[in-house]
Short mmCIF file of C-alpha atoms and ligand atoms in Angstrom, two decimals:
data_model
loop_
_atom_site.label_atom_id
_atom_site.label_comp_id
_atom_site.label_asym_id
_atom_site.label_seq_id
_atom_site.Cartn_x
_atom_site.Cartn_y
_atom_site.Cartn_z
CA UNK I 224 115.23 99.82 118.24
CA UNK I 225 113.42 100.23 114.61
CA UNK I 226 115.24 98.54 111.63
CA UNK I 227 115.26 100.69 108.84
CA UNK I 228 115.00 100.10 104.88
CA UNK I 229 114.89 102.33 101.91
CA UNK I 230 112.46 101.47 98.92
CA UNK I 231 114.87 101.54 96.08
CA UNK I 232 111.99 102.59 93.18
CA UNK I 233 114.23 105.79 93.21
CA UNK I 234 117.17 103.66 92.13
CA UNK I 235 115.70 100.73 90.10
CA UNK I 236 116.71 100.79 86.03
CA UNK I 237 119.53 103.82 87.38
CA UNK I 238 121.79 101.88 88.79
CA UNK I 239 122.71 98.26 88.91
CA UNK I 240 121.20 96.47 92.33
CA UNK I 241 125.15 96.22 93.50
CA UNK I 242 125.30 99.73 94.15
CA UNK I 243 121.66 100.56 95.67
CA UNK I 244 122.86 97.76 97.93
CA UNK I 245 126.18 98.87 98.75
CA UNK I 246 124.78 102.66 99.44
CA UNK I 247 121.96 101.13 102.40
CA UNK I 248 125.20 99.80 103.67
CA UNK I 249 127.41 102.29 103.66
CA UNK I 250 124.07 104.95 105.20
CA UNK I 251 123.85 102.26 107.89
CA UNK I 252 120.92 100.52 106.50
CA UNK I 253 119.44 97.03 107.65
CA UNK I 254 117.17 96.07 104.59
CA UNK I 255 116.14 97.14 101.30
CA UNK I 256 112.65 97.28 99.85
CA UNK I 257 112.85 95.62 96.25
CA UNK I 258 110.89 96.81 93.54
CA UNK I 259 108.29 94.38 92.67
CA UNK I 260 109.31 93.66 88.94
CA UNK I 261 110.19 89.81 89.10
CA UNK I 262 111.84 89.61 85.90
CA UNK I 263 114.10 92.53 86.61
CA UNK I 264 116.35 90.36 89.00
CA UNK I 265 118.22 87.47 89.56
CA UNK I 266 117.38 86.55 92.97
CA UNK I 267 120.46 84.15 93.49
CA UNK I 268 122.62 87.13 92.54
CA UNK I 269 120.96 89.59 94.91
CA UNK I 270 120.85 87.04 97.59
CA UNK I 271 124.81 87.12 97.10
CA UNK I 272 125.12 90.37 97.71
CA UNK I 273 122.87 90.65 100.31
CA UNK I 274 124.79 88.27 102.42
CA UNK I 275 127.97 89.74 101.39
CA UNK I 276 126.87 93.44 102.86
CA UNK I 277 125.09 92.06 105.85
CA UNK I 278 121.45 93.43 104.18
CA UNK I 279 118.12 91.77 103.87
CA UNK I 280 115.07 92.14 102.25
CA UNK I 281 112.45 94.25 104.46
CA UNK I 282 108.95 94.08 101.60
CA UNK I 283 108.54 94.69 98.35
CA UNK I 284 106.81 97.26 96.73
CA UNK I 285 105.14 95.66 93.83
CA UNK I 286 103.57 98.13 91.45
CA UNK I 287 99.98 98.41 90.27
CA UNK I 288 99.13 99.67 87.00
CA UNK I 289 96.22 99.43 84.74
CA UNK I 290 97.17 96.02 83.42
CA UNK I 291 97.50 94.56 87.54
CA UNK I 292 93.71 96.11 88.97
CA UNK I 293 92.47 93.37 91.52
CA UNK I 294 89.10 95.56 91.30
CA UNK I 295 89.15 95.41 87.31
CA UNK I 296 85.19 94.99 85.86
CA UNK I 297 87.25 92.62 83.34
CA UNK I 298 87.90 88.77 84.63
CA UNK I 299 90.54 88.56 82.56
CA UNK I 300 92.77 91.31 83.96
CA UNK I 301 91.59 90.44 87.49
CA UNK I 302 93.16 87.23 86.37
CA UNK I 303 96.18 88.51 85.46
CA UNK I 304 96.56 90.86 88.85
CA UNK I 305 96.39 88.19 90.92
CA UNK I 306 98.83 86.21 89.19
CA UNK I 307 101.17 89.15 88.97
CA UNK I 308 100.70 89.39 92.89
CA UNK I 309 101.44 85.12 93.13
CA UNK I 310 104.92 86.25 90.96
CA UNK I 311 105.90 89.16 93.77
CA UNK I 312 105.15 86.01 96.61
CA UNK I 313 107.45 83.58 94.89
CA UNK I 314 109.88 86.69 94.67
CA UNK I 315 109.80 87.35 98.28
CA UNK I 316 110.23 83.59 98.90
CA UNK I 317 113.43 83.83 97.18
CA UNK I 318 115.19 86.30 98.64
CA UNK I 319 113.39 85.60 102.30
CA UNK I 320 111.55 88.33 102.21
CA UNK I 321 108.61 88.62 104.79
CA UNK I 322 106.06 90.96 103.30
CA UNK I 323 104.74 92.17 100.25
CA UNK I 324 102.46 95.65 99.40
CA UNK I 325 98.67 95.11 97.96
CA UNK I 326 96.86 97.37 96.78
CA UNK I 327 93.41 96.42 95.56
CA UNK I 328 93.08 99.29 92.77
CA UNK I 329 95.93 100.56 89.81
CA UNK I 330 97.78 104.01 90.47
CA UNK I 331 95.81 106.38 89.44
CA UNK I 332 92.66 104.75 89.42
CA UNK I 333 90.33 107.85 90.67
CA UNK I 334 87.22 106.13 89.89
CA UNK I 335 85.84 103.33 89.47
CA UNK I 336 85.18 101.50 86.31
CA UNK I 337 81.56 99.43 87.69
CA UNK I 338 79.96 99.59 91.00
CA UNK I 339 82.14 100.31 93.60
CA UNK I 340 80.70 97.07 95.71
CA UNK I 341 81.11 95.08 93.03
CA UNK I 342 84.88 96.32 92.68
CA UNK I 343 85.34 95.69 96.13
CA UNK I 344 83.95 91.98 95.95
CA UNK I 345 86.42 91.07 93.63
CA UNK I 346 89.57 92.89 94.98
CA UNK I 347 88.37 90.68 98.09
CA UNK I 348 88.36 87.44 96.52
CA UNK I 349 91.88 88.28 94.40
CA UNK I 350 93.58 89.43 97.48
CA UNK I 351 91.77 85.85 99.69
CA UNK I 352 93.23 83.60 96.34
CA UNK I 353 96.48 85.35 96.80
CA UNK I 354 96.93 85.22 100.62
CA UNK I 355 96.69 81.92 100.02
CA UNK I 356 99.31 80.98 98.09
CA UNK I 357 101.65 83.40 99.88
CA UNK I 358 100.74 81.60 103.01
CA UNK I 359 102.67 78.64 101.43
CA UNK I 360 105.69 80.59 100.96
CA UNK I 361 105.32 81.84 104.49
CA UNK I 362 104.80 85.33 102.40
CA UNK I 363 102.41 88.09 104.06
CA UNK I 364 100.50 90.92 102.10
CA UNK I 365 99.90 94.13 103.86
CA UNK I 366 97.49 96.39 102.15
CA UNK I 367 98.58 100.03 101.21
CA UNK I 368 96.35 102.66 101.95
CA UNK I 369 97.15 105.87 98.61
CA UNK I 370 95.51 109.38 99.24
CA UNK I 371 92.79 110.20 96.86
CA UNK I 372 95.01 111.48 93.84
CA UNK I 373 95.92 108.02 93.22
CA UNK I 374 93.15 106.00 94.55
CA UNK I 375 89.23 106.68 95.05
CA UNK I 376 89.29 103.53 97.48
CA UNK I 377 91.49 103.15 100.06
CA UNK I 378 92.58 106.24 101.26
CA UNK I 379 93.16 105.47 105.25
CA UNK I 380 93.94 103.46 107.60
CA UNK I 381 90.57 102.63 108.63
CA UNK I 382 89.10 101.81 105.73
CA UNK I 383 92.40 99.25 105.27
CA UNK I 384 92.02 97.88 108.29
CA UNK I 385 88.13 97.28 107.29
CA UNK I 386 89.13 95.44 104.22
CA UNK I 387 91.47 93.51 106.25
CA UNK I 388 88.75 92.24 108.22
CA UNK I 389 86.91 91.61 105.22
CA UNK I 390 89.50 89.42 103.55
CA UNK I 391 89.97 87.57 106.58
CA UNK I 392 93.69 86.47 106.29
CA UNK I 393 96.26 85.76 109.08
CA UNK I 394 98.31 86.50 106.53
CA UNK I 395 97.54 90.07 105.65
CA UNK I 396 97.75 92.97 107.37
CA UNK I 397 97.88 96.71 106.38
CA UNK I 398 100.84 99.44 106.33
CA UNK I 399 100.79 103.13 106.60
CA UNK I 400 102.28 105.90 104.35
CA UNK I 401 103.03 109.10 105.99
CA UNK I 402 103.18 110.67 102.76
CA UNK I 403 99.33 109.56 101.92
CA UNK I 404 98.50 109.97 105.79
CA UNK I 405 99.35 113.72 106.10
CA UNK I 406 96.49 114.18 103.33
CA UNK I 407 94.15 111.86 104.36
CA UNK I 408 94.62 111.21 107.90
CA UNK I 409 93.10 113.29 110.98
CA UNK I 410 95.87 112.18 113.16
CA UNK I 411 98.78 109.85 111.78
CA UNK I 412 99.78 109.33 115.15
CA UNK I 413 96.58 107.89 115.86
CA UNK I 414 95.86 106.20 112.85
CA UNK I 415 99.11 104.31 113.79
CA UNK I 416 98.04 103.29 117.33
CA UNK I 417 94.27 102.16 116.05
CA UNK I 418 95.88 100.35 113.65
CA UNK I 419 97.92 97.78 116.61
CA UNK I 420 98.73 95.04 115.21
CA UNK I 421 97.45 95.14 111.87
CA UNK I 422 100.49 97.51 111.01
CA UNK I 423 102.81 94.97 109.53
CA UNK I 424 104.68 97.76 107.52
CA UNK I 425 105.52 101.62 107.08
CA UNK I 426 106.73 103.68 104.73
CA UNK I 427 108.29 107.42 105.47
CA UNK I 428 108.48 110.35 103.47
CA UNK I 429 107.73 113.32 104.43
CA UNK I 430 104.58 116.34 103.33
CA UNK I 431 106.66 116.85 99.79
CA UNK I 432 107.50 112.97 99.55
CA UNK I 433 111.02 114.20 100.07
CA UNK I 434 113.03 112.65 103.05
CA UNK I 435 112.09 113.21 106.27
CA UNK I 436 113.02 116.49 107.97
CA UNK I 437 112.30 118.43 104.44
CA UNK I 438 108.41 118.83 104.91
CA UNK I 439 106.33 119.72 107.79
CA UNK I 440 105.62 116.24 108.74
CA UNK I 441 106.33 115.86 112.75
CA UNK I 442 107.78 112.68 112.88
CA UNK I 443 108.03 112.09 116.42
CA UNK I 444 104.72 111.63 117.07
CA UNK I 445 104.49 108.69 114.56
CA UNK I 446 107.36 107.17 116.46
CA UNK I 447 106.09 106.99 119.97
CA UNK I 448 102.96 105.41 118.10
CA UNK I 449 104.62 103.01 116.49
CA UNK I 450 106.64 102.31 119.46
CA UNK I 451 103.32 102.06 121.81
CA UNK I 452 101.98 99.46 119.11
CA UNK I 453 105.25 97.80 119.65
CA UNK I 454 105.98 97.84 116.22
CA UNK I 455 108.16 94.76 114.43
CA UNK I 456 108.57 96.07 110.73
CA UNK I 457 110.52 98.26 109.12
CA UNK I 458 110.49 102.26 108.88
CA UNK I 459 110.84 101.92 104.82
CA UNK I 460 111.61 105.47 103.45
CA UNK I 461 109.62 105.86 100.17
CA UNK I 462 111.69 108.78 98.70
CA UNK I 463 109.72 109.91 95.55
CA UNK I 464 109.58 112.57 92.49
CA UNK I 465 107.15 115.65 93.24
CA UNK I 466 104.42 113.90 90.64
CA UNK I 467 100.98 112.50 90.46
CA UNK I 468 102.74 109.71 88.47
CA UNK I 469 106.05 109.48 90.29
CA UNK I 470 106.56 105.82 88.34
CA UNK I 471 107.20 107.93 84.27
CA UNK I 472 109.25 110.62 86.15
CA UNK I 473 111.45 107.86 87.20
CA UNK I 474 111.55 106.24 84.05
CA UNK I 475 113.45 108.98 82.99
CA UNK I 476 115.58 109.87 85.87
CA UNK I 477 113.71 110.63 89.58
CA UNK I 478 116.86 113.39 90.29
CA UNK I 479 120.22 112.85 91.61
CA UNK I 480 118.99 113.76 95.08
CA UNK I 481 117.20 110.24 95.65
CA UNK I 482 120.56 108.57 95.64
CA UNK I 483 123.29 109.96 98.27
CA UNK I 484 121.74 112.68 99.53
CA UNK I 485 118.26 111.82 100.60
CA UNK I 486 118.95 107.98 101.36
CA UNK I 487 122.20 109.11 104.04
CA UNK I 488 119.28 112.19 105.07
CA UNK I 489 116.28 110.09 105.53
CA UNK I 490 118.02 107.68 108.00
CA UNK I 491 119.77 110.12 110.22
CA UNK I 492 116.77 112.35 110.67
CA UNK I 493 114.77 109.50 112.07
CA UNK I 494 117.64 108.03 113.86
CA UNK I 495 117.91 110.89 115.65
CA UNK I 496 114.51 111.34 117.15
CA UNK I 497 114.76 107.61 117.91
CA UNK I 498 117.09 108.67 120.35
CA UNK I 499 115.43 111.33 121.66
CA UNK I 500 112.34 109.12 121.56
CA UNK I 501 114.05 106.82 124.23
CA UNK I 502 115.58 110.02 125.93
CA UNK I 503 111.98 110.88 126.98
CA UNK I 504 110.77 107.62 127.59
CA UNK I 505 113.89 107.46 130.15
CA UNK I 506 113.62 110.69 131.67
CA UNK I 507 109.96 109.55 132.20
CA UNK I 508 110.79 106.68 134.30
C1 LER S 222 103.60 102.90 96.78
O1 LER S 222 104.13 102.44 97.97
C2 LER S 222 102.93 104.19 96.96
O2 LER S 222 102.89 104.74 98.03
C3 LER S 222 102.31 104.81 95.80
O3 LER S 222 101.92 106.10 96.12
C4 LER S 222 103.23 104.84 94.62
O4 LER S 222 102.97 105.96 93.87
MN1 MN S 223 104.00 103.95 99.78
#
């Protein structure tokens, strides 16, 4: 059985965290991906509710912008990355959250600023100094691979897994985005299985970024992947605006459909070729 969680970016500065939580409920949720703005909650207060509507914390999705680039040519806002990645650990500690999202390079970072080794070197030893601490907080990072319009780096699975390697961690490992996989990918089923267990985390949306079932993504596929690899995450559904900078569309409002329709859509699409996953998988026995 997957356990299911729905990034609430969609809902954050909409909606007070009360009701994004009482919604994942009430669409027979069993976590909730937090946005990774520290300062924007009050972590006893969430851990309240969470307890009170049977919900935890599945990841959170911290953002990177220009001003939190682990590959910045300036030590200085290297400097401050990493520490805004050590403030999204002691989050996660918090409200016992298991896993965070790294990316080395800021949204819509579509080339680099020095040499790309160079970049590289230093996303390396931010994402090593960070590990570190989170290891302390029993915290692991899993590295995001973004298609090309919002990173020139890491753009597959691969190429995460390589930099996992690189880094060296036991606590890091990488996640997929079927959203970013269905432009970069050959195969996201097979991305998924290559990926064993390095795949810590997932998020699902579908071609569009709408929920599941809208697009022409073929979901089922990714499923009996993710079931071969024996997957122990969540299936996060990252639900966002039809922009190359989804992040100032929802400043202002991402569209009513993120909120009941989409989050009750998302889950019963998938839940339903769960079940005919395991149909299969009986008939075949
Ligand atoms: C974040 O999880 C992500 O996938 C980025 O594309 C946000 O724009
Ligand atoms: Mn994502």
């Amino acid at each position: 059985m997957f356990k299911y969680s729905f990034d609430a970016l969609v809902y954050h500065g909409q909606e007070d965290v009360s009701d994004s939580i009482k919604r994942l409920e009430k669409y027979g949720y069993d976590a909730i991906e937090l946005v990774g703005e520290p300062d924007d909650y009050n972590t006893k207060e969430v851990n309240t509710l969470l307890d009170s509507h049977g919900l935890n914390v599945s990841s959170i999705c911290s953002i990177y912008n220009a001003k939190r680039d682990l590959a910045h040519p300036e030590a200085s806002k290297r400097r401050a990355a990493v520490d805004y990645v050590k403030s999204v650990a002691d989050m996660a500690s918090e409200v016992n959250c298991p896993v965070i999202i790294v990316t080395p390079t800021a949204n819509g970072k579509t080339s680099p600023l020095a040499n790309r080794e160079d970049e590289r070197k230093w996303a390396v030893e931010g994402i090593r100094e960070a590990a570190e601490y989170a290891r302390k907080q029993n915290v692991k990072l899993c590295l995001e691979a973004w298609n090309r319009y919002e990173t020139y780096w890491l753009n597959r699975l691969d190429q995460a897994l390589d930099l996992n390697a690189e880094v060296g961690m036991d606590n890091v490992g990488i996640m997929g985005d079927t959203f970013h996989m269905n432009i970069e990918e050959e195969n996201i089923a097979e991305a998924i299985r290559n990926s064993g267990n390095d795949l810590i985390h997932i998020h699902f949306a579908d071609s569009n970024r709408a929920a599941p079932g809208i697009g022409h993504i073929d979901f089922l596929p990714a499923l009996k992947a993710l079931n071969e690899i024996d997957y122990q995450g969540h299936i996060t559904f990252e639900i966002l605006p039809a922009s190359a900078d989804p992040f100032s569309v929802m400043r202002q409002g991402g569209g009513s459909e993120f909120f009941d329709e989409y989050t009750k859509k998302s889950i019963d699409y998938i839940k339903d070729l769960e079940s005919k996953l395991y149909k299969e998988l009986e008939l075949k026995r």
